[in-house]
mmCIF file of C-alpha atoms in Angstrom:
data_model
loop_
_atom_site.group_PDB
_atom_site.id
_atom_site.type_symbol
_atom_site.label_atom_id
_atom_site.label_comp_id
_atom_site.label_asym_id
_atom_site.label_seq_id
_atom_site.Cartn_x
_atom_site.Cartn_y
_atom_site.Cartn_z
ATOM 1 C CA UNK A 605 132.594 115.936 13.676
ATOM 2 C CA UNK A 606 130.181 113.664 16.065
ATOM 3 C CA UNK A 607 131.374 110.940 13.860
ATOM 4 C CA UNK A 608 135.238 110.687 14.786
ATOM 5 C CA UNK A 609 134.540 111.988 18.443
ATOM 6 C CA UNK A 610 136.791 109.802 20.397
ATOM 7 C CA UNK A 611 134.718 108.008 23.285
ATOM 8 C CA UNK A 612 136.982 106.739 26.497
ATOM 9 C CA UNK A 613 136.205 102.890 27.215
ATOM 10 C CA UNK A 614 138.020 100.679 29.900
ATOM 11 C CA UNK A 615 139.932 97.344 28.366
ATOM 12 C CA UNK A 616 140.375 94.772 30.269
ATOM 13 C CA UNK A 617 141.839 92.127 28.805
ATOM 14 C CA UNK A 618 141.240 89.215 31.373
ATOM 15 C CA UNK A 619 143.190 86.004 31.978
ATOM 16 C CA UNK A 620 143.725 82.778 29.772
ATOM 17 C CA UNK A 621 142.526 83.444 26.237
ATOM 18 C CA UNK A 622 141.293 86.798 26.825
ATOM 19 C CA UNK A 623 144.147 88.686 25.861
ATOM 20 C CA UNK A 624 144.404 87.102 22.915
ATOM 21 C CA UNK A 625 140.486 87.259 21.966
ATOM 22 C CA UNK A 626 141.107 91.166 23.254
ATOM 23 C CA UNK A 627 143.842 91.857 20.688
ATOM 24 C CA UNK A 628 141.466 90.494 17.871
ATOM 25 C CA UNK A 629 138.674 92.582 18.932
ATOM 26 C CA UNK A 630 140.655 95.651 18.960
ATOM 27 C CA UNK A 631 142.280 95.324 15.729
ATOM 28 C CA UNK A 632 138.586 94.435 14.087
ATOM 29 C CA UNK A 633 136.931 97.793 15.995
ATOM 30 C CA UNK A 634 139.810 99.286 14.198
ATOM 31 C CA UNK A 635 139.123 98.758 10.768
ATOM 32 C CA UNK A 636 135.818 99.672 11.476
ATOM 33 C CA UNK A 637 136.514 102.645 12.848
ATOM 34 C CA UNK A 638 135.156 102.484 16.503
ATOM 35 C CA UNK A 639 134.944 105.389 18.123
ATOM 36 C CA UNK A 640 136.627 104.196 21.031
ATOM 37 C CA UNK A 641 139.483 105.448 23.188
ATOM 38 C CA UNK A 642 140.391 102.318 25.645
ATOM 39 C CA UNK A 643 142.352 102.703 28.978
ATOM 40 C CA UNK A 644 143.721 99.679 29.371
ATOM 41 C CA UNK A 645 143.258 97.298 32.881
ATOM 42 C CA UNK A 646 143.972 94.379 34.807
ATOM 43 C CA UNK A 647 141.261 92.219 36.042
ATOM 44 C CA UNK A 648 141.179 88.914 37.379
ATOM 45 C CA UNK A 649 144.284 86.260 37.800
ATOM 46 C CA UNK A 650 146.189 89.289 35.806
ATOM 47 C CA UNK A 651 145.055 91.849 38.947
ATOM 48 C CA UNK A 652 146.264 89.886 41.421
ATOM 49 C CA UNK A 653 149.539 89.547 39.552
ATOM 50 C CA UNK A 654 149.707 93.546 39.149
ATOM 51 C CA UNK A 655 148.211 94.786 42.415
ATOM 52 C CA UNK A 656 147.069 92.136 44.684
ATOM 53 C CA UNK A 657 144.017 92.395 44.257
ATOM 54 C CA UNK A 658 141.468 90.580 41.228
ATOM 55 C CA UNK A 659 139.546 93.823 41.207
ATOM 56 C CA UNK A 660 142.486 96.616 41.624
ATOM 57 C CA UNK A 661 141.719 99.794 42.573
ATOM 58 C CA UNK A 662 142.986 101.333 39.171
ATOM 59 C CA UNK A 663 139.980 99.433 37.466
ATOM 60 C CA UNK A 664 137.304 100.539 39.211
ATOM 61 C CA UNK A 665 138.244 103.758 38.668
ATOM 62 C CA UNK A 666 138.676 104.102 34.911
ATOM 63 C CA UNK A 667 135.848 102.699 35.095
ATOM 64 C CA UNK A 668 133.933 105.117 37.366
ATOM 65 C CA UNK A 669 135.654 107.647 35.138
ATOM 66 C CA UNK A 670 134.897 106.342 31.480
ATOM 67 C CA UNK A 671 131.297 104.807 32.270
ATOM 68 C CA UNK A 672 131.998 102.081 29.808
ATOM 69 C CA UNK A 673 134.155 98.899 29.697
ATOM 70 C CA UNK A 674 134.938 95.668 27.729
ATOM 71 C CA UNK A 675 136.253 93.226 29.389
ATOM 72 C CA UNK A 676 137.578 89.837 28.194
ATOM 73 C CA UNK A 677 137.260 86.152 30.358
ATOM 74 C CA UNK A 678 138.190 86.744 34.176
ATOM 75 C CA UNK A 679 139.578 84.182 36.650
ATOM 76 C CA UNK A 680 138.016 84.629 40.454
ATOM 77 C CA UNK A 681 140.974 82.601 42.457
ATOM 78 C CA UNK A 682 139.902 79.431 43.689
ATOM 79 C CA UNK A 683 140.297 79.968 47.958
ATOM 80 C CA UNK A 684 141.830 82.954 49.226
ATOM 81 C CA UNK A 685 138.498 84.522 50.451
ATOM 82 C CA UNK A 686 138.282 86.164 46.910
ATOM 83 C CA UNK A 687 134.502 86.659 45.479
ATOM 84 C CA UNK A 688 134.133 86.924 41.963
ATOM 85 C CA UNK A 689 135.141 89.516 40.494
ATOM 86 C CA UNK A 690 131.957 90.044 38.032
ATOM 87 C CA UNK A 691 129.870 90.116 40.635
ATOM 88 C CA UNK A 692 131.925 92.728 42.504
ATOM 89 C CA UNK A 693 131.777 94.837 39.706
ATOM 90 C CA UNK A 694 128.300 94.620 38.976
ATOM 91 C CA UNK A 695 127.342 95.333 42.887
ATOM 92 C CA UNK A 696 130.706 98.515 42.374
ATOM 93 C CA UNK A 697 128.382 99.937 39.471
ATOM 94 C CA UNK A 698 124.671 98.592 39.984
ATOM 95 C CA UNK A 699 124.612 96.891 37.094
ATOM 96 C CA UNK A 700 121.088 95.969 37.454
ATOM 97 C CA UNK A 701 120.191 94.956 33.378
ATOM 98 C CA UNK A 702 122.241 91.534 31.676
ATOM 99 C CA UNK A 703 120.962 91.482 28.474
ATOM 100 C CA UNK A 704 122.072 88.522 26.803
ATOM 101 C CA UNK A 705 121.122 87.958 22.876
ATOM 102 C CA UNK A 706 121.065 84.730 21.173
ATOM 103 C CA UNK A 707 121.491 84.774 17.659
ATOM 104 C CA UNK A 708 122.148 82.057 14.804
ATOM 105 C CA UNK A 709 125.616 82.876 12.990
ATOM 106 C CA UNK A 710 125.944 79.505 10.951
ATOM 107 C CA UNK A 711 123.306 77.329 9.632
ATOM 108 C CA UNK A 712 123.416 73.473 9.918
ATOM 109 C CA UNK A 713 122.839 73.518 13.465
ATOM 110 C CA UNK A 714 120.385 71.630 15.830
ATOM 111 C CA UNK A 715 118.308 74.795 15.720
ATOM 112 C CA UNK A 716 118.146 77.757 12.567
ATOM 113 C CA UNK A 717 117.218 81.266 12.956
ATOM 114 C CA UNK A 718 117.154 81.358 16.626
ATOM 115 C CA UNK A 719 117.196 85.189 17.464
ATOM 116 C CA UNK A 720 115.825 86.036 21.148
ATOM 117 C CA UNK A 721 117.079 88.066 23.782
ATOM 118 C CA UNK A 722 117.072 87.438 27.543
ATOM 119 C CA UNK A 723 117.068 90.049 30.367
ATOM 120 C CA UNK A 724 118.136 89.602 33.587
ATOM 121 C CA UNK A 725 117.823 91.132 36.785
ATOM 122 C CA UNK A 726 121.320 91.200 37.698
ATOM 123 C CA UNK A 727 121.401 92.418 41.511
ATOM 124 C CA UNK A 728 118.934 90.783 43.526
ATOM 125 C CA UNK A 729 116.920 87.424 44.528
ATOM 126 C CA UNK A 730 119.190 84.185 45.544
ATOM 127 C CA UNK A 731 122.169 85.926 44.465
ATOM 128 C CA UNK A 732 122.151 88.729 47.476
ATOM 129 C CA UNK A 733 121.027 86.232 49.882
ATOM 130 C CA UNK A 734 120.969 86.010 53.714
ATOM 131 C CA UNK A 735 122.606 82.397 54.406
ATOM 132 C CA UNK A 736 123.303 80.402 57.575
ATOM 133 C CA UNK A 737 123.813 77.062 58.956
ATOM 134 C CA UNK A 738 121.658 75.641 61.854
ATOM 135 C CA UNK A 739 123.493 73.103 63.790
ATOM 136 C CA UNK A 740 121.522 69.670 65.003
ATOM 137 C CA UNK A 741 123.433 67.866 67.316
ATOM 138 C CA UNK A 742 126.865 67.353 66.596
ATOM 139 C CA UNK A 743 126.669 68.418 62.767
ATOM 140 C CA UNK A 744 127.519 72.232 62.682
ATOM 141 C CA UNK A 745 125.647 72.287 58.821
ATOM 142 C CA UNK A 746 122.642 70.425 59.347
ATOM 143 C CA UNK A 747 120.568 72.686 58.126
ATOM 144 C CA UNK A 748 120.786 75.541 55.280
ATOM 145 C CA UNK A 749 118.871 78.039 54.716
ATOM 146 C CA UNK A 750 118.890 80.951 52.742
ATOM 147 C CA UNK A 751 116.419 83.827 51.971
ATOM 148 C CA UNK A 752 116.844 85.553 48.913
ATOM 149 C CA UNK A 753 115.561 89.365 48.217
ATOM 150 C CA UNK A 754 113.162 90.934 46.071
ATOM 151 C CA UNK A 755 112.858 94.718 46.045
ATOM 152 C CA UNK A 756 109.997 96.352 43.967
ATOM 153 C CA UNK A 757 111.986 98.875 42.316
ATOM 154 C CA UNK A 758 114.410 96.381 41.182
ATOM 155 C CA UNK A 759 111.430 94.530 39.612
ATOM 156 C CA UNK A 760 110.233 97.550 38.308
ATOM 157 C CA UNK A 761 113.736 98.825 36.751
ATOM 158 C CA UNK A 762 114.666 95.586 34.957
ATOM 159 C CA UNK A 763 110.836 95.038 33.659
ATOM 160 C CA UNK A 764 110.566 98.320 32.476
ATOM 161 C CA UNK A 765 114.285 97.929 30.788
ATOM 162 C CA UNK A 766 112.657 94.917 28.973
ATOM 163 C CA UNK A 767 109.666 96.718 27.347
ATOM 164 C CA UNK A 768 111.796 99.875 26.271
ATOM 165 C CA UNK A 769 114.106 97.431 25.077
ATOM 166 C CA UNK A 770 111.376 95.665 22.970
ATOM 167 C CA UNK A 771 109.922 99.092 21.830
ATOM 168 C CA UNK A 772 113.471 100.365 20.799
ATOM 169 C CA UNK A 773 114.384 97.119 18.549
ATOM 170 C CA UNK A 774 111.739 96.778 17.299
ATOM 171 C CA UNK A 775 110.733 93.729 19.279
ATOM 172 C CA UNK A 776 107.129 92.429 19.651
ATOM 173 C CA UNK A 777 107.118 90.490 22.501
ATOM 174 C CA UNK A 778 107.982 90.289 25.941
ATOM 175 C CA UNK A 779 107.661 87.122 28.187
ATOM 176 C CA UNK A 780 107.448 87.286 32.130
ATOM 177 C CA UNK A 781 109.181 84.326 33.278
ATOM 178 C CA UNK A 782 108.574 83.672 37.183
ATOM 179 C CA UNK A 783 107.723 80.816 39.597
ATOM 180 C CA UNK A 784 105.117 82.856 41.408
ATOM 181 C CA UNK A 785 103.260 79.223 42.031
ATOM 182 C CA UNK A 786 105.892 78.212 44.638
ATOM 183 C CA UNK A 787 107.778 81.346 45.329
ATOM 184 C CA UNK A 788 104.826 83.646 45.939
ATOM 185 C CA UNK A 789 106.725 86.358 47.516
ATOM 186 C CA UNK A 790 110.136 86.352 45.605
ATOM 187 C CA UNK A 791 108.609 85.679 42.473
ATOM 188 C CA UNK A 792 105.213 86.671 42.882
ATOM 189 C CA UNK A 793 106.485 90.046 43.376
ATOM 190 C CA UNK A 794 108.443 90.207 40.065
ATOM 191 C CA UNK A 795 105.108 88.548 38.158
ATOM 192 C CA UNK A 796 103.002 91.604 39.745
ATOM 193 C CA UNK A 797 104.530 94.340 38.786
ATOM 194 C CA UNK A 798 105.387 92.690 35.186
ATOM 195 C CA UNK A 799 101.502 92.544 34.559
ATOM 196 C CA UNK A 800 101.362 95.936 35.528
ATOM 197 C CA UNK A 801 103.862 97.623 33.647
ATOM 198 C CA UNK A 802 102.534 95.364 30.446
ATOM 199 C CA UNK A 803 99.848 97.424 30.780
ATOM 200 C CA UNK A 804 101.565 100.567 29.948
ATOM 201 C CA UNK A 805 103.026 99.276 26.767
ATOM 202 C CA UNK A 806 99.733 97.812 25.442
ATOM 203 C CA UNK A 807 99.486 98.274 21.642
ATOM 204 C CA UNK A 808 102.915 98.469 21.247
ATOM 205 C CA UNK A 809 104.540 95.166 22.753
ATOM 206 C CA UNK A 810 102.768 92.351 23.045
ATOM 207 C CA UNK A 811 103.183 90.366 26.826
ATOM 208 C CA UNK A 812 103.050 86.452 28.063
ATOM 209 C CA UNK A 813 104.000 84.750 31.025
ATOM 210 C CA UNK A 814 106.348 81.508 31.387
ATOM 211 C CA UNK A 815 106.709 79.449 34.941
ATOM 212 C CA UNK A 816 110.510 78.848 34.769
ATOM 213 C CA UNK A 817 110.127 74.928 33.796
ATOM 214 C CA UNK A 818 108.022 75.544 31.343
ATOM 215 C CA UNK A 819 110.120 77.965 29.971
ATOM 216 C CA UNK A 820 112.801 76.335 29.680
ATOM 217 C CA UNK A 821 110.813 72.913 28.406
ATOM 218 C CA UNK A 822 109.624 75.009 25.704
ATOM 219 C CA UNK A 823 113.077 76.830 24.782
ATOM 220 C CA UNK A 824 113.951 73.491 23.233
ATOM 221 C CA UNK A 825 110.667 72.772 21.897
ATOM 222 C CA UNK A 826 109.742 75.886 20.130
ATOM 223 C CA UNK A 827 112.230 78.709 20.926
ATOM 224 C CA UNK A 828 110.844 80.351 17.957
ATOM 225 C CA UNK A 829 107.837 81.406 19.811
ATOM 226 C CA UNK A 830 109.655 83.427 21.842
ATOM 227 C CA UNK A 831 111.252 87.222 21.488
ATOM 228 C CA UNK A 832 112.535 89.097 24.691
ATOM 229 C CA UNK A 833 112.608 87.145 28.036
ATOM 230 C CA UNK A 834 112.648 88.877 31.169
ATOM 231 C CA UNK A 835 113.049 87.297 34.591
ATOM 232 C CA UNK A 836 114.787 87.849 37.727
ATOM 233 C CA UNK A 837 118.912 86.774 38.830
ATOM 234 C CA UNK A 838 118.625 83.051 39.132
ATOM 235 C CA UNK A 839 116.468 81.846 36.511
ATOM 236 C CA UNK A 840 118.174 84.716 34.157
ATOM 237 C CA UNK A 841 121.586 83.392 34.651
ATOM 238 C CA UNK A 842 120.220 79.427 34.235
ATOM 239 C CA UNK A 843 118.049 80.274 30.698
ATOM 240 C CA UNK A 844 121.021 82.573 29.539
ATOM 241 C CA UNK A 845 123.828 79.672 29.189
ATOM 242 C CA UNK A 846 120.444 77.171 27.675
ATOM 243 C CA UNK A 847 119.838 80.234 25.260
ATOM 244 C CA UNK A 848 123.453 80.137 24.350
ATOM 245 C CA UNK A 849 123.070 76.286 23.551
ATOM 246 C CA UNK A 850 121.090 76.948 21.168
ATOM 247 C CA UNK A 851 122.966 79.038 18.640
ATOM 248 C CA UNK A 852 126.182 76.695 19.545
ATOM 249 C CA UNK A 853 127.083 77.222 22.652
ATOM 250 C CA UNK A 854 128.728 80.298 24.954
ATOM 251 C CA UNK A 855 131.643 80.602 22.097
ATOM 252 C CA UNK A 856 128.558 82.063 20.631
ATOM 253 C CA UNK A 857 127.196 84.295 23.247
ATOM 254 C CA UNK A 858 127.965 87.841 23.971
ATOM 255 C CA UNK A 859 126.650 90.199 27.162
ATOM 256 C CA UNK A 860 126.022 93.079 28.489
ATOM 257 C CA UNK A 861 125.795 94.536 31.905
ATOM 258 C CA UNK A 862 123.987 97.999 32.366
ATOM 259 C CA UNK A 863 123.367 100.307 34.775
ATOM 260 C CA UNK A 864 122.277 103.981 35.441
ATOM 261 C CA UNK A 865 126.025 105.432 35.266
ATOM 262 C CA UNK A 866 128.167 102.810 33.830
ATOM 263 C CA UNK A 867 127.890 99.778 30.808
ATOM 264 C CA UNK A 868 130.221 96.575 30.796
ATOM 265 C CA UNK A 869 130.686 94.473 27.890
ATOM 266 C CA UNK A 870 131.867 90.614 28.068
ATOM 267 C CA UNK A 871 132.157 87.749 26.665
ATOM 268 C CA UNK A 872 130.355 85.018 29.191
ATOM 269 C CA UNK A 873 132.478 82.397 28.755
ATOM 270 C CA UNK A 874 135.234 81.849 30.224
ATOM 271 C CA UNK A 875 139.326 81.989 30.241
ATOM 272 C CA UNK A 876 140.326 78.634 28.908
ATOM 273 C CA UNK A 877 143.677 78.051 30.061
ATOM 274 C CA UNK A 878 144.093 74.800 28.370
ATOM 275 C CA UNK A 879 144.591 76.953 24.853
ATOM 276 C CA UNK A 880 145.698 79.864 26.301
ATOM 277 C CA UNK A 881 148.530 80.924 23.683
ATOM 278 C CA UNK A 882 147.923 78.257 21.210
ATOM 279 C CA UNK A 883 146.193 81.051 18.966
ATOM 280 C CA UNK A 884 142.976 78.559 18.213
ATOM 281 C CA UNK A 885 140.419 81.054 20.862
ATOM 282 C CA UNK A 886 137.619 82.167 18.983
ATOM 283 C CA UNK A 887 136.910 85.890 19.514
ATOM 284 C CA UNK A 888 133.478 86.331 18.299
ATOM 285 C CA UNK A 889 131.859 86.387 21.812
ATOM 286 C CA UNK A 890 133.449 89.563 22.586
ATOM 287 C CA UNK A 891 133.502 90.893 19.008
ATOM 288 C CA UNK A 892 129.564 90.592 19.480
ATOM 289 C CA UNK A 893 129.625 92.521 23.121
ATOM 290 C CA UNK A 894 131.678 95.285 21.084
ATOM 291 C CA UNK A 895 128.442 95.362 18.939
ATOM 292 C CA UNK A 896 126.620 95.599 21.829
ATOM 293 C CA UNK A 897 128.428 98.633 23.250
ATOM 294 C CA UNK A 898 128.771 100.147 20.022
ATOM 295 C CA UNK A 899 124.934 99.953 19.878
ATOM 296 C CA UNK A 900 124.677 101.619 23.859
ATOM 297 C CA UNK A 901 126.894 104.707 22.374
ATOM 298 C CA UNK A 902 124.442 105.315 19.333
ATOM 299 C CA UNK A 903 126.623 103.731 16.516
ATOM 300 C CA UNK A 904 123.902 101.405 15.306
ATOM 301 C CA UNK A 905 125.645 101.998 11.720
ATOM 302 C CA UNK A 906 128.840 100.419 12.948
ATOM 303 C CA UNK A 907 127.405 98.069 14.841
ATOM 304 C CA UNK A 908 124.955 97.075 11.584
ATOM 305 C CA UNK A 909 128.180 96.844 9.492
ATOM 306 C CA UNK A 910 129.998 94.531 12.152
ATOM 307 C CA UNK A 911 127.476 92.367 12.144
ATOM 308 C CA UNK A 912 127.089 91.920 8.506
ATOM 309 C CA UNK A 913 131.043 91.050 8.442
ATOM 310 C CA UNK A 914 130.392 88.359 10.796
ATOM 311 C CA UNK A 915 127.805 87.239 9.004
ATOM 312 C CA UNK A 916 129.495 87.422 5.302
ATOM 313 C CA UNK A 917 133.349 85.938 7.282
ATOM 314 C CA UNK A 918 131.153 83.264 8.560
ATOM 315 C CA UNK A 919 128.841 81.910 5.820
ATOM 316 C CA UNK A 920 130.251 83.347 2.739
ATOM 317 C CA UNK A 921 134.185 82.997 3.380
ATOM 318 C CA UNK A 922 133.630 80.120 5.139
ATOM 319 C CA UNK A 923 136.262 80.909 7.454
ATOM 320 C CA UNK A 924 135.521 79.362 10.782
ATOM 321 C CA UNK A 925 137.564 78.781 14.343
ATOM 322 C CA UNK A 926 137.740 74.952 15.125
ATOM 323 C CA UNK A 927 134.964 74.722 17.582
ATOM 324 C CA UNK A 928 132.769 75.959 14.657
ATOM 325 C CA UNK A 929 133.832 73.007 12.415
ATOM 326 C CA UNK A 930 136.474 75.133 10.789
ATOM 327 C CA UNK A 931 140.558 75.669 10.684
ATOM 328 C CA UNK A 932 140.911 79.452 11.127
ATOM 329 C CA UNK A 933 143.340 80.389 13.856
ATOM 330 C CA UNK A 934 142.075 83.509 15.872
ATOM 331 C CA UNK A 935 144.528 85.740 13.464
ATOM 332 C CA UNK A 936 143.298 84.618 10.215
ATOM 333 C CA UNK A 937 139.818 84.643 11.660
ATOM 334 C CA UNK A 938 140.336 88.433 12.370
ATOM 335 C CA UNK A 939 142.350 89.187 9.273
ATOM 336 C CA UNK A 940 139.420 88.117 7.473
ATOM 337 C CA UNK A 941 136.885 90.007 9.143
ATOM 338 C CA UNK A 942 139.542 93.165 8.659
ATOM 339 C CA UNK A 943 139.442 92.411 4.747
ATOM 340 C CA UNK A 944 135.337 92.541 4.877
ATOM 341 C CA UNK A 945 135.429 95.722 6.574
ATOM 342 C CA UNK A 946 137.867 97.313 3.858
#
């Protein structure tokens, strides 16, 4: 009976190409048999078009009340005084974890069997900063400055995420990537308490630190050397999009956003109006976060199976989107992954 218990999820199917992506998804979890129940919501340019507001009211709370969305490409307005609307919804739920995997689908590329995972502290540092202008003289922005926060227990959550993460897929490393040479307080802080909590997993996951430059240097070098990165807001959100450049870019590159009461899937990438309703998007960004939430409910099985579909739709079918050197429209894309689920 566990099996076919239905599990409520929020949809949101975003602006630009997200409906469209969101429609494939949904018909793939189908034939899978996802366990998921989805309340359906507006988000984004689509919000504003149904309530006013990019973040409506509604959202937030099937989401409050479900724990669990997935959520297609979002537009934040440009002006307005609107704030993006992924931020707002990671600050609504303290989503403090983005895990962001990077995995190669299709070999032939400028780098093979890439498969690492990045963490991210995903409420703090530059992000939540403190900013003002100092005038001098007659220019009213002479000066910027801006002072970004640190808070031990954030440090502490999103480290300690990072090992239990490497412990529970059976991951062997964990990397500490800072810039606790210049930043000693913001990042010194965050190196710290890494090196302490390494301690506790000793035995079980191995640990090594990265200064951010180096880190990325050596992404491009060697990215095989590394397994599960860990680092705070800023650098996280920089080494996420270079991780994604390796496996072909953000087409490529599914996330996650978790917190202690609710879970967001996305794809990172975003709407693309300019094919918007051509039927060309390629959906596997979110069909990947699906796998992702499948695999935060407990349904490693499905999510196993999914990914083998990919794989076989991919490599063995040979049936490929256009911005993965192919001629699949997003329907034949997902009609084939439907026939390698049957």
């Amino acid at each position: 009976m566990a099996a076919t218990t239905l599990i409520p999820a929020t949809l949101i199917p975003g602006d630009g190409i997200g409906p469209e992506i969101v429609e494939a998804v949904v018909t793939v979890l189908d034939a899978l048999g996802a366990p998921f129940a989805f309340d359906t919501q507006d988000a984004g340019m689509a919000g504003i078009e149904a309530a006013g507001d990019p973040l409506p009211q509604a959202t937030l709370d099937s989401i409050a009340r479900t724990g669990l969305a997935l959520k297609g490409p979002l537009t934040t307005p440009s002006g307005g005084g609107y704030r993006s609307v992924n931020v707002r919804l990671r600050e609504a739920f303290k989503l403090y974890a983005n895990v962001r995997p990077a995995r190669s689908l299709i070999p032939g590329g400028r780098f093979e069997n890439i498969d690492l995972v990045l963490l991210r502290e995903n409420l703090e540092g530059y992000y939540v900063a403190h900013e003002h202008f100092i005038a001098v003289g007659d220019d009213p922005k002479a000066v910027a400055v801006s002072q970004g926060v640190t808070t031990r227990i954030g440090c502490e959550r999103i480290i300690r995420y990072a090992f239990d993460y490497a412990v529970a897929n059976g991951r062997k490393k964990v990397t500490l990537v800072h810039k606790a040479n210049i930043l000693k307080a913001i990042t010194g802080l965050f190196l710290e308490i890494g090196r302490n909590i390494a301690r506790e997993y000793e035995g079980r996951v191995a640990v090594d630190e990265r200064i951010v430059d180096a880190c990325a240097m050596q992404l491009v070098m060697n990215p095989w050397q590394f397994d599960v990165i860990v680092t705070t807001n800023l650098f996280g959100d920089i080494l996420s999009d270079q991780i994604a450049g390796l496996v072909g870019g953000l087409g490529m590159a599914p996330g996650a956003n978790i917190g202690e009461k609710a879970a967001i899937f996305e794809a990172v990438h975003g709407s693309a109006p300019d094919i918007a309703g051509k039927g060309i998007a390629n959906p596997l960004a979110l069909l990947m976060a699906a796998g992702l939430m499948l695999e935060h409910v407990g349904r490693q099985d499905l999510a196993t199976k999914l990914k083998i579909a990919i794989d076989r739709t991919l490599n063995e079918d040979r049936i490929r989107t256009g911005d993965l050197g192919g001629k699949a429209t997003t329907r034949e894309l997902t009609a084939a992954l439907v026939a390698r689920l049957h």
